Amino acid sequence: MKKLLTSTLIGLSMLAFSGCANVPAAKVSPQQENSIGAQQERQVLSKVRTIHSGRLYRAVVNVGSRIARVSGRRDFRWRYHLVDNPKVANAFVLPGGKVFVYSGLFRYAANEDELAVVVAHEVAHALKSHGIKGAQRQQKAGLIGALLQVGMGVAGVNQNTAQTVTQVYRQGATLGYLRPHSREQELEADSIGLMLMAKAGYDPRAALSFWNKFGRSGQRIPEYLSTHPNPGHRIANLKRLMPKALAIYQRSPYRRR
Ligand SMILES: [Zn+2]
């Protein structure tokens, strides 16, 4: 019944927005990113179990806040969550800077520098609004874009349609949060993440050790399933940027000495 209701709602929303396909992709403000992210965060938190104490939790919060501090985005409402699932070596970020790390990632992240590799990569996705852009790019018909606009009261629709669409969006948000990023976005997040971790005082060489370990294991972060950059390409990109990252690291006031 729930399934039927869902497909009916989706059908309705398609119908409601088939005339909106030409609405240009919304320019999403930081406030809107925060509210979209907060909504998705509530959805995710209702579906996963999180850990709020212990060494790994403190590591996630510590690394996350150190990287967010040097990101320059004080307008984002940064949040850091540790998901209790040792089988999954994964991490993702929601719009507005809600970072989720699965406990299984610690099979590969042996120290805070290596954890910082992943967290900084996710923070970089948030800084570049890749989640929002991915949704806009992939939903060419403008469905998600229209949903966002409705959610923000931009489109002129009646109250019933707006409610229907909001429900569909809430369901879609949880399905969509692991939508793969493009190869270009992955390499961009690697590049920006490398500089961010160095600026926050983490040794950028940990990016090479982490990705080498991860690559050897055959493990793949689900977000990379379809768009995983060629491991050699990823390492080559990081090596090319390493001298610049090391210079930033040497100058970082946050570096542990
Ligand atoms: Zn990524």
PDB file of C-alpha atoms and ligand atoms in Angstrom:
ATOM      1  CA  MET A   1       0.000   0.000   0.000  1.00  0.00           C
ATOM      2  CA  LYS A   2       2.781   2.326   0.926  1.00  0.00           C
ATOM      3  CA  LYS A   3       4.517   1.415  -2.327  1.00  0.00           C
ATOM      4  CA  LEU A   4       1.403   2.142  -4.340  1.00  0.00           C
ATOM      5  CA  LEU A   5       0.982   5.440  -2.580  1.00  0.00           C
ATOM      6  CA  THR A   6       4.585   6.328  -3.335  1.00  0.00           C
ATOM      7  CA  SER A   7       4.314   5.593  -7.025  1.00  0.00           C
ATOM      8  CA  THR A   8       1.038   7.467  -7.186  1.00  0.00           C
ATOM      9  CA  LEU A   9       2.639  10.471  -5.554  1.00  0.00           C
ATOM     10  CA  ILE A  10       5.577  10.327  -7.922  1.00  0.00           C
ATOM     11  CA  GLY A  11       3.230   9.996 -10.864  1.00  0.00           C
ATOM     12  CA  LEU A  12       1.267  12.988  -9.658  1.00  0.00           C
ATOM     13  CA  SER A  13       4.350  15.081  -9.246  1.00  0.00           C
ATOM     14  CA  MET A  14       5.581  14.170 -12.732  1.00  0.00           C
ATOM     15  CA  LEU A  15       2.228  15.228 -14.055  1.00  0.00           C
ATOM     16  CA  ALA A  16       2.250  18.401 -12.034  1.00  0.00           C
ATOM     17  CA  PHE A  17       5.670  19.371 -13.342  1.00  0.00           C
ATOM     18  CA  SER A  18       5.633  18.177 -16.898  1.00  0.00           C
ATOM     19  CA  GLY A  19       4.893  21.789 -17.760  1.00  0.00           C
ATOM     20  CA  CYS A  20       7.794  23.087 -15.715  1.00  0.00           C
ATOM     21  CA  ALA A  21      10.632  21.450 -17.615  1.00  0.00           C
ATOM     22  CA  ASN A  22      11.831  24.776 -18.940  1.00  0.00           C
ATOM     23  CA  VAL A  23      12.180  26.351 -15.520  1.00  0.00           C
ATOM     24  CA  PRO A  24      15.893  27.169 -15.323  1.00  0.00           C
ATOM     25  CA  ALA A  25      17.952  25.369 -12.672  1.00  0.00           C
ATOM     26  CA  ALA A  26      17.515  27.268  -9.447  1.00  0.00           C
ATOM     27  CA  LYS A  27      20.480  29.159  -8.084  1.00  0.00           C
ATOM     28  CA  VAL A  28      20.467  27.717  -4.612  1.00  0.00           C
ATOM     29  CA  SER A  29      21.537  30.046  -1.805  1.00  0.00           C
ATOM     30  CA  PRO A  30      23.552  28.902   1.221  1.00  0.00           C
ATOM     31  CA  GLN A  31      20.411  29.288   3.347  1.00  0.00           C
ATOM     32  CA  GLN A  32      18.524  27.012   0.959  1.00  0.00           C
ATOM     33  CA  GLU A  33      21.392  24.504   0.951  1.00  0.00           C
ATOM     34  CA  ASN A  34      21.301  24.526   4.752  1.00  0.00           C
ATOM     35  CA  SER A  35      17.597  23.839   4.850  1.00  0.00           C
ATOM     36  CA  ILE A  36      17.711  21.146   2.138  1.00  0.00           C
ATOM     37  CA  GLY A  37      20.658  19.559   3.935  1.00  0.00           C
ATOM     38  CA  ALA A  38      18.937  19.710   7.316  1.00  0.00           C
ATOM     39  CA  GLN A  39      15.846  18.048   5.877  1.00  0.00           C
ATOM     40  CA  GLN A  40      17.895  15.265   4.281  1.00  0.00           C
ATOM     41  CA  GLU A  41      19.906  14.927   7.491  1.00  0.00           C
ATOM     42  CA  ARG A  42      16.729  14.245   9.481  1.00  0.00           C
ATOM     43  CA  GLN A  43      15.733  11.620   6.910  1.00  0.00           C
ATOM     44  CA  VAL A  44      19.094   9.894   7.042  1.00  0.00           C
ATOM     45  CA  LEU A  45      19.208   9.987  10.845  1.00  0.00           C
ATOM     46  CA  SER A  46      15.820   8.295  10.968  1.00  0.00           C
ATOM     47  CA  LYS A  47      17.268   5.401   8.928  1.00  0.00           C
ATOM     48  CA  VAL A  48      20.754   4.814  10.322  1.00  0.00           C
ATOM     49  CA  ARG A  49      22.153   4.233  13.801  1.00  0.00           C
ATOM     50  CA  THR A  50      24.751   6.759  14.895  1.00  0.00           C
ATOM     51  CA  ILE A  51      27.402   6.652  17.612  1.00  0.00           C
ATOM     52  CA  HIS A  52      27.805   9.665  19.928  1.00  0.00           C
ATOM     53  CA  SER A  53      30.765   8.797  22.105  1.00  0.00           C
ATOM     54  CA  GLY A  54      34.122   7.056  22.076  1.00  0.00           C
ATOM     55  CA  ARG A  55      37.427   7.490  20.304  1.00  0.00           C
ATOM     56  CA  LEU A  56      36.141   7.130  16.741  1.00  0.00           C
ATOM     57  CA  TYR A  57      33.297   9.590  17.308  1.00  0.00           C
ATOM     58  CA  ARG A  58      35.692  12.146  18.807  1.00  0.00           C
ATOM     59  CA  ALA A  59      38.012  11.653  15.826  1.00  0.00           C
ATOM     60  CA  VAL A  60      35.193  12.358  13.348  1.00  0.00           C
ATOM     61  CA  VAL A  61      34.082  15.510  15.183  1.00  0.00           C
ATOM     62  CA  ASN A  62      37.637  16.720  15.711  1.00  0.00           C
ATOM     63  CA  VAL A  63      38.756  16.195  12.109  1.00  0.00           C
ATOM     64  CA  GLY A  64      35.469  17.523  10.736  1.00  0.00           C
ATOM     65  CA  SER A  65      35.521  20.721  12.742  1.00  0.00           C
ATOM     66  CA  ARG A  66      39.203  21.381  12.009  1.00  0.00           C
ATOM     67  CA  ILE A  67      38.582  21.068   8.276  1.00  0.00           C
ATOM     68  CA  ALA A  68      35.341  23.064   8.364  1.00  0.00           C
ATOM     69  CA  ARG A  69      37.150  25.850  10.245  1.00  0.00           C
ATOM     70  CA  VAL A  70      39.630  26.371   7.379  1.00  0.00           C
ATOM     71  CA  SER A  71      36.940  26.000   4.687  1.00  0.00           C
ATOM     72  CA  GLY A  72      35.868  29.618   5.059  1.00  0.00           C
ATOM     73  CA  ARG A  73      32.176  28.662   5.024  1.00  0.00           C
ATOM     74  CA  ARG A  74      30.855  29.940   8.320  1.00  0.00           C
ATOM     75  CA  ASP A  75      27.433  30.271   6.698  1.00  0.00           C
ATOM     76  CA  PHE A  76      27.112  26.466   6.514  1.00  0.00           C
ATOM     77  CA  ARG A  77      25.705  24.604   9.516  1.00  0.00           C
ATOM     78  CA  TRP A  78      28.406  21.943   9.765  1.00  0.00           C
ATOM     79  CA  ARG A  79      27.485  18.653  11.423  1.00  0.00           C
ATOM     80  CA  TYR A  80      29.507  15.439  11.832  1.00  0.00           C
ATOM     81  CA  HIS A  81      27.950  12.019  12.259  1.00  0.00           C
ATOM     82  CA  LEU A  82      29.486   8.585  12.856  1.00  0.00           C
ATOM     83  CA  VAL A  83      27.247   5.843  11.447  1.00  0.00           C
ATOM     84  CA  ASP A  84      27.425   2.533  13.320  1.00  0.00           C
ATOM     85  CA  ASN A  85      28.082   0.044  10.517  1.00  0.00           C
ATOM     86  CA  PRO A  86      31.474  -1.675  10.575  1.00  0.00           C
ATOM     87  CA  LYS A  87      30.751  -3.475   7.288  1.00  0.00           C
ATOM     88  CA  VAL A  88      30.530  -0.280   5.253  1.00  0.00           C
ATOM     89  CA  ALA A  89      33.657   1.709   4.436  1.00  0.00           C
ATOM     90  CA  ASN A  90      31.852   4.801   3.256  1.00  0.00           C
ATOM     91  CA  ALA A  91      31.329   8.502   3.808  1.00  0.00           C
ATOM     92  CA  PHE A  92      29.076  11.116   2.270  1.00  0.00           C
ATOM     93  CA  VAL A  93      28.032  14.703   2.728  1.00  0.00           C
ATOM     94  CA  LEU A  94      24.685  16.480   2.480  1.00  0.00           C
ATOM     95  CA  PRO A  95      24.187  20.061   1.253  1.00  0.00           C
ATOM     96  CA  GLY A  96      25.208  22.705   3.757  1.00  0.00           C
ATOM     97  CA  GLY A  97      27.935  20.519   5.260  1.00  0.00           C
ATOM     98  CA  LYS A  98      26.433  17.527   7.035  1.00  0.00           C
ATOM     99  CA  VAL A  99      29.226  14.949   7.008  1.00  0.00           C
ATOM    100  CA  PHE A 100      28.503  11.241   7.589  1.00  0.00           C
ATOM    101  CA  VAL A 101      31.306   8.714   8.178  1.00  0.00           C
ATOM    102  CA  TYR A 102      30.586   4.977   8.504  1.00  0.00           C
ATOM    103  CA  SER A 103      32.497   3.151  11.239  1.00  0.00           C
ATOM    104  CA  GLY A 104      33.724   0.645   8.617  1.00  0.00           C
ATOM    105  CA  LEU A 105      35.907   3.374   7.152  1.00  0.00           C
ATOM    106  CA  PHE A 106      38.250   2.979  10.115  1.00  0.00           C
ATOM    107  CA  ARG A 107      39.390  -0.346   8.670  1.00  0.00           C
ATOM    108  CA  TYR A 108      41.297   1.812   6.188  1.00  0.00           C
ATOM    109  CA  ALA A 109      41.769   5.140   7.957  1.00  0.00           C
ATOM    110  CA  ALA A 110      44.510   4.213  10.414  1.00  0.00           C
ATOM    111  CA  ASN A 111      44.973   7.683  11.922  1.00  0.00           C
ATOM    112  CA  GLU A 112      43.482  11.190  11.883  1.00  0.00           C
ATOM    113  CA  ASP A 113      45.519  12.218   8.827  1.00  0.00           C
ATOM    114  CA  GLU A 114      43.953   9.397   6.807  1.00  0.00           C
ATOM    115  CA  LEU A 115      40.496  10.139   8.184  1.00  0.00           C
ATOM    116  CA  ALA A 116      41.070  13.750   7.147  1.00  0.00           C
ATOM    117  CA  VAL A 117      41.596  12.590   3.538  1.00  0.00           C
ATOM    118  CA  VAL A 118      38.011  11.341   3.354  1.00  0.00           C
ATOM    119  CA  VAL A 119      36.418  14.083   5.453  1.00  0.00           C
ATOM    120  CA  ALA A 120      38.167  16.833   3.449  1.00  0.00           C
ATOM    121  CA  HIS A 121      37.044  15.172   0.202  1.00  0.00           C
ATOM    122  CA  GLU A 122      33.434  15.221   1.444  1.00  0.00           C
ATOM    123  CA  VAL A 123      33.740  18.804   2.712  1.00  0.00           C
ATOM    124  CA  ALA A 124      34.997  19.776  -0.754  1.00  0.00           C
ATOM    125  CA  HIS A 125      31.849  18.252  -2.327  1.00  0.00           C
ATOM    126  CA  ALA A 126      29.765  20.420   0.021  1.00  0.00           C
ATOM    127  CA  LEU A 127      31.769  23.575  -0.746  1.00  0.00           C
ATOM    128  CA  LYS A 128      31.233  23.067  -4.475  1.00  0.00           C
ATOM    129  CA  SER A 129      27.527  22.202  -3.993  1.00  0.00           C
ATOM    130  CA  HIS A 130      28.078  18.979  -5.913  1.00  0.00           C
ATOM    131  CA  GLY A 131      25.058  17.310  -4.324  1.00  0.00           C
ATOM    132  CA  ILE A 132      22.710  20.037  -5.492  1.00  0.00           C
ATOM    133  CA  LYS A 133      24.374  20.313  -8.912  1.00  0.00           C
ATOM    134  CA  GLY A 134      24.230  16.556  -9.403  1.00  0.00           C
ATOM    135  CA  ALA A 135      20.536  16.566  -8.667  1.00  0.00           C
ATOM    136  CA  GLN A 136      19.993  19.429 -11.098  1.00  0.00           C
ATOM    137  CA  ARG A 137      22.103  17.836 -13.819  1.00  0.00           C
ATOM    138  CA  GLN A 138      20.687  14.372 -13.539  1.00  0.00           C
ATOM    139  CA  GLN A 139      17.067  15.350 -13.363  1.00  0.00           C
ATOM    140  CA  LYS A 140      17.023  16.918 -16.802  1.00  0.00           C
ATOM    141  CA  ALA A 141      13.261  17.127 -16.770  1.00  0.00           C
ATOM    142  CA  GLY A 142      13.650  19.552 -13.928  1.00  0.00           C
ATOM    143  CA  LEU A 143      11.811  17.378 -11.444  1.00  0.00           C
ATOM    144  CA  ILE A 144      14.190  17.847  -8.535  1.00  0.00           C
ATOM    145  CA  GLY A 145      14.846  21.457  -9.504  1.00  0.00           C
ATOM    146  CA  ALA A 146      11.116  22.053  -9.576  1.00  0.00           C
ATOM    147  CA  LEU A 147      10.718  20.271  -6.260  1.00  0.00           C
ATOM    148  CA  LEU A 148      13.316  22.511  -4.715  1.00  0.00           C
ATOM    149  CA  GLN A 149      11.636  25.570  -6.120  1.00  0.00           C
ATOM    150  CA  VAL A 150       8.283  24.457  -4.831  1.00  0.00           C
ATOM    151  CA  GLY A 151       9.839  23.753  -1.477  1.00  0.00           C
ATOM    152  CA  MET A 152      11.071  27.313  -1.515  1.00  0.00           C
ATOM    153  CA  GLY A 153       7.807  28.758  -2.659  1.00  0.00           C
ATOM    154  CA  VAL A 154       9.195  29.991  -5.976  1.00  0.00           C
ATOM    155  CA  ALA A 155       6.829  28.212  -8.300  1.00  0.00           C
ATOM    156  CA  GLY A 156       3.210  29.237  -8.310  1.00  0.00           C
ATOM    157  CA  VAL A 157       1.331  26.065  -7.404  1.00  0.00           C
ATOM    158  CA  ASN A 158      -1.608  25.384  -5.194  1.00  0.00           C
ATOM    159  CA  GLN A 159      -1.253  24.143  -1.667  1.00  0.00           C
ATOM    160  CA  ASN A 160      -2.235  20.517  -2.406  1.00  0.00           C
ATOM    161  CA  THR A 161       0.336  20.138  -5.140  1.00  0.00           C
ATOM    162  CA  ALA A 162       2.985  21.687  -2.941  1.00  0.00           C
ATOM    163  CA  GLN A 163       2.213  19.219  -0.159  1.00  0.00           C
ATOM    164  CA  THR A 164       2.301  16.251  -2.523  1.00  0.00           C
ATOM    165  CA  VAL A 165       5.582  17.364  -3.966  1.00  0.00           C
ATOM    166  CA  THR A 166       7.085  17.941  -0.546  1.00  0.00           C
ATOM    167  CA  GLN A 167       6.207  14.366   0.436  1.00  0.00           C
ATOM    168  CA  VAL A 168       7.722  12.978  -2.732  1.00  0.00           C
ATOM    169  CA  TYR A 169      10.799  15.092  -2.256  1.00  0.00           C
ATOM    170  CA  ARG A 170      11.226  13.831   1.292  1.00  0.00           C
ATOM    171  CA  GLN A 171      11.146  10.248   0.013  1.00  0.00           C
ATOM    172  CA  GLY A 172      13.416  11.019  -2.907  1.00  0.00           C
ATOM    173  CA  ALA A 173      15.921  12.812  -0.728  1.00  0.00           C
ATOM    174  CA  THR A 174      16.852   9.631   1.088  1.00  0.00           C
ATOM    175  CA  LEU A 175      17.201   7.736  -2.164  1.00  0.00           C
ATOM    176  CA  GLY A 176      19.142  10.552  -3.716  1.00  0.00           C
ATOM    177  CA  TYR A 177      21.730  11.284  -1.110  1.00  0.00           C
ATOM    178  CA  LEU A 178      24.077   8.615  -2.389  1.00  0.00           C
ATOM    179  CA  ARG A 179      23.651   9.679  -6.001  1.00  0.00           C
ATOM    180  CA  PRO A 180      27.047   9.260  -7.598  1.00  0.00           C
ATOM    181  CA  HIS A 181      29.086  12.312  -8.379  1.00  0.00           C
ATOM    182  CA  SER A 182      30.668  12.674 -11.786  1.00  0.00           C
ATOM    183  CA  ARG A 183      34.286  11.764 -12.408  1.00  0.00           C
ATOM    184  CA  GLU A 184      35.169  15.444 -12.748  1.00  0.00           C
ATOM    185  CA  GLN A 185      33.522  16.237  -9.423  1.00  0.00           C
ATOM    186  CA  GLU A 186      35.424  13.387  -7.766  1.00  0.00           C
ATOM    187  CA  LEU A 187      38.785  14.655  -8.981  1.00  0.00           C
ATOM    188  CA  GLU A 188      37.817  18.211  -8.036  1.00  0.00           C
ATOM    189  CA  ALA A 189      36.878  17.057  -4.523  1.00  0.00           C
ATOM    190  CA  ASP A 190      40.211  15.212  -4.284  1.00  0.00           C
ATOM    191  CA  SER A 191      42.116  18.350  -5.325  1.00  0.00           C
ATOM    192  CA  ILE A 192      40.263  20.785  -3.066  1.00  0.00           C
ATOM    193  CA  GLY A 193      40.198  18.247  -0.226  1.00  0.00           C
ATOM    194  CA  LEU A 194      43.977  17.811  -0.402  1.00  0.00           C
ATOM    195  CA  MET A 195      44.553  21.562   0.067  1.00  0.00           C
ATOM    196  CA  LEU A 196      41.935  21.765   2.831  1.00  0.00           C
ATOM    197  CA  MET A 197      43.450  18.959   4.891  1.00  0.00           C
ATOM    198  CA  ALA A 198      46.914  20.518   4.508  1.00  0.00           C
ATOM    199  CA  LYS A 199      45.578  23.914   5.591  1.00  0.00           C
ATOM    200  CA  ALA A 200      43.962  22.275   8.645  1.00  0.00           C
ATOM    201  CA  GLY A 201      47.358  20.815   9.603  1.00  0.00           C
ATOM    202  CA  TYR A 202      46.937  17.226   8.389  1.00  0.00           C
ATOM    203  CA  ASP A 203      49.763  15.609   6.429  1.00  0.00           C
ATOM    204  CA  PRO A 204      48.566  15.565   2.794  1.00  0.00           C
ATOM    205  CA  ARG A 205      50.804  12.558   2.049  1.00  0.00           C
ATOM    206  CA  ALA A 206      48.175  10.535   3.927  1.00  0.00           C
ATOM    207  CA  ALA A 207      46.026  10.888   0.784  1.00  0.00           C
ATOM    208  CA  LEU A 208      48.465   8.660  -1.115  1.00  0.00           C
ATOM    209  CA  SER A 209      48.726   6.068   1.660  1.00  0.00           C
ATOM    210  CA  PHE A 210      44.952   6.019   2.172  1.00  0.00           C
ATOM    211  CA  TRP A 211      43.932   5.703  -1.486  1.00  0.00           C
ATOM    212  CA  ASN A 212      46.663   3.121  -2.149  1.00  0.00           C
ATOM    213  CA  LYS A 213      45.416   1.002   0.745  1.00  0.00           C
ATOM    214  CA  PHE A 214      41.816   1.489  -0.309  1.00  0.00           C
ATOM    215  CA  GLY A 215      42.603   0.627  -3.929  1.00  0.00           C
ATOM    216  CA  ARG A 216      44.510  -2.532  -2.998  1.00  0.00           C
ATOM    217  CA  SER A 217      41.631  -3.742  -0.857  1.00  0.00           C
ATOM    218  CA  GLY A 218      39.278  -3.704  -3.822  1.00  0.00           C
ATOM    219  CA  GLN A 219      36.925  -1.729  -1.553  1.00  0.00           C
ATOM    220  CA  ARG A 220      34.876   0.907  -3.227  1.00  0.00           C
ATOM    221  CA  ILE A 221      32.983   3.705  -1.624  1.00  0.00           C
ATOM    222  CA  PRO A 222      29.444   3.288  -3.001  1.00  0.00           C
ATOM    223  CA  GLU A 223      29.333   6.852  -4.331  1.00  0.00           C
ATOM    224  CA  TYR A 224      32.074   5.821  -6.733  1.00  0.00           C
ATOM    225  CA  LEU A 225      30.335   2.730  -8.024  1.00  0.00           C
ATOM    226  CA  SER A 226      29.605   4.136 -11.436  1.00  0.00           C
ATOM    227  CA  THR A 227      31.922   7.102 -11.608  1.00  0.00           C
ATOM    228  CA  HIS A 228      34.947   6.013  -9.624  1.00  0.00           C
ATOM    229  CA  PRO A 229      37.947   7.779 -11.060  1.00  0.00           C
ATOM    230  CA  ASN A 230      40.539   5.365 -12.389  1.00  0.00           C
ATOM    231  CA  PRO A 231      42.727   4.725  -9.296  1.00  0.00           C
ATOM    232  CA  GLY A 232      45.885   5.507 -11.273  1.00  0.00           C
ATOM    233  CA  HIS A 233      44.363   8.768 -12.475  1.00  0.00           C
ATOM    234  CA  ARG A 234      43.353   9.701  -8.931  1.00  0.00           C
ATOM    235  CA  ILE A 235      46.836   8.996  -7.532  1.00  0.00           C
ATOM    236  CA  ALA A 236      48.501  10.854 -10.418  1.00  0.00           C
ATOM    237  CA  ASN A 237      46.308  13.898  -9.728  1.00  0.00           C
ATOM    238  CA  LEU A 238      47.202  13.837  -6.021  1.00  0.00           C
ATOM    239  CA  LYS A 239      50.933  13.415  -6.748  1.00  0.00           C
ATOM    240  CA  ARG A 240      50.862  16.349  -9.135  1.00  0.00           C
ATOM    241  CA  LEU A 241      49.313  18.560  -6.432  1.00  0.00           C
ATOM    242  CA  MET A 242      51.452  17.231  -3.568  1.00  0.00           C
ATOM    243  CA  PRO A 243      54.261  19.860  -3.657  1.00  0.00           C
ATOM    244  CA  LYS A 244      51.696  22.662  -3.353  1.00  0.00           C
ATOM    245  CA  ALA A 245      49.804  20.809  -0.601  1.00  0.00           C
ATOM    246  CA  LEU A 246      53.024  20.128   1.330  1.00  0.00           C
ATOM    247  CA  ALA A 247      53.919  23.831   1.194  1.00  0.00           C
ATOM    248  CA  ILE A 248      50.482  24.690   2.629  1.00  0.00           C
ATOM    249  CA  TYR A 249      50.932  22.008   5.292  1.00  0.00           C
ATOM    250  CA  GLN A 250      54.363  23.339   6.330  1.00  0.00           C
ATOM    251  CA  ARG A 251      52.877  26.810   6.848  1.00  0.00           C
ATOM    252  CA  SER A 252      49.722  25.646   8.642  1.00  0.00           C
ATOM    253  CA  PRO A 253      49.427  27.073  12.168  1.00  0.00           C
ATOM    254  CA  TYR A 254      47.334  24.009  13.071  1.00  0.00           C
ATOM    255  CA  ARG A 255      50.061  21.486  12.285  1.00  0.00           C
ATOM    256  CA  ARG A 256      51.031  19.250  15.201  1.00  0.00           C
ATOM    257  CA  ARG A 257      54.750  19.585  15.862  1.00  0.00           C
TER     258      ARG A 257
HETATM  259 ZN    ZN B   1      33.379  12.024  -3.673  1.00  0.00          ZN
END
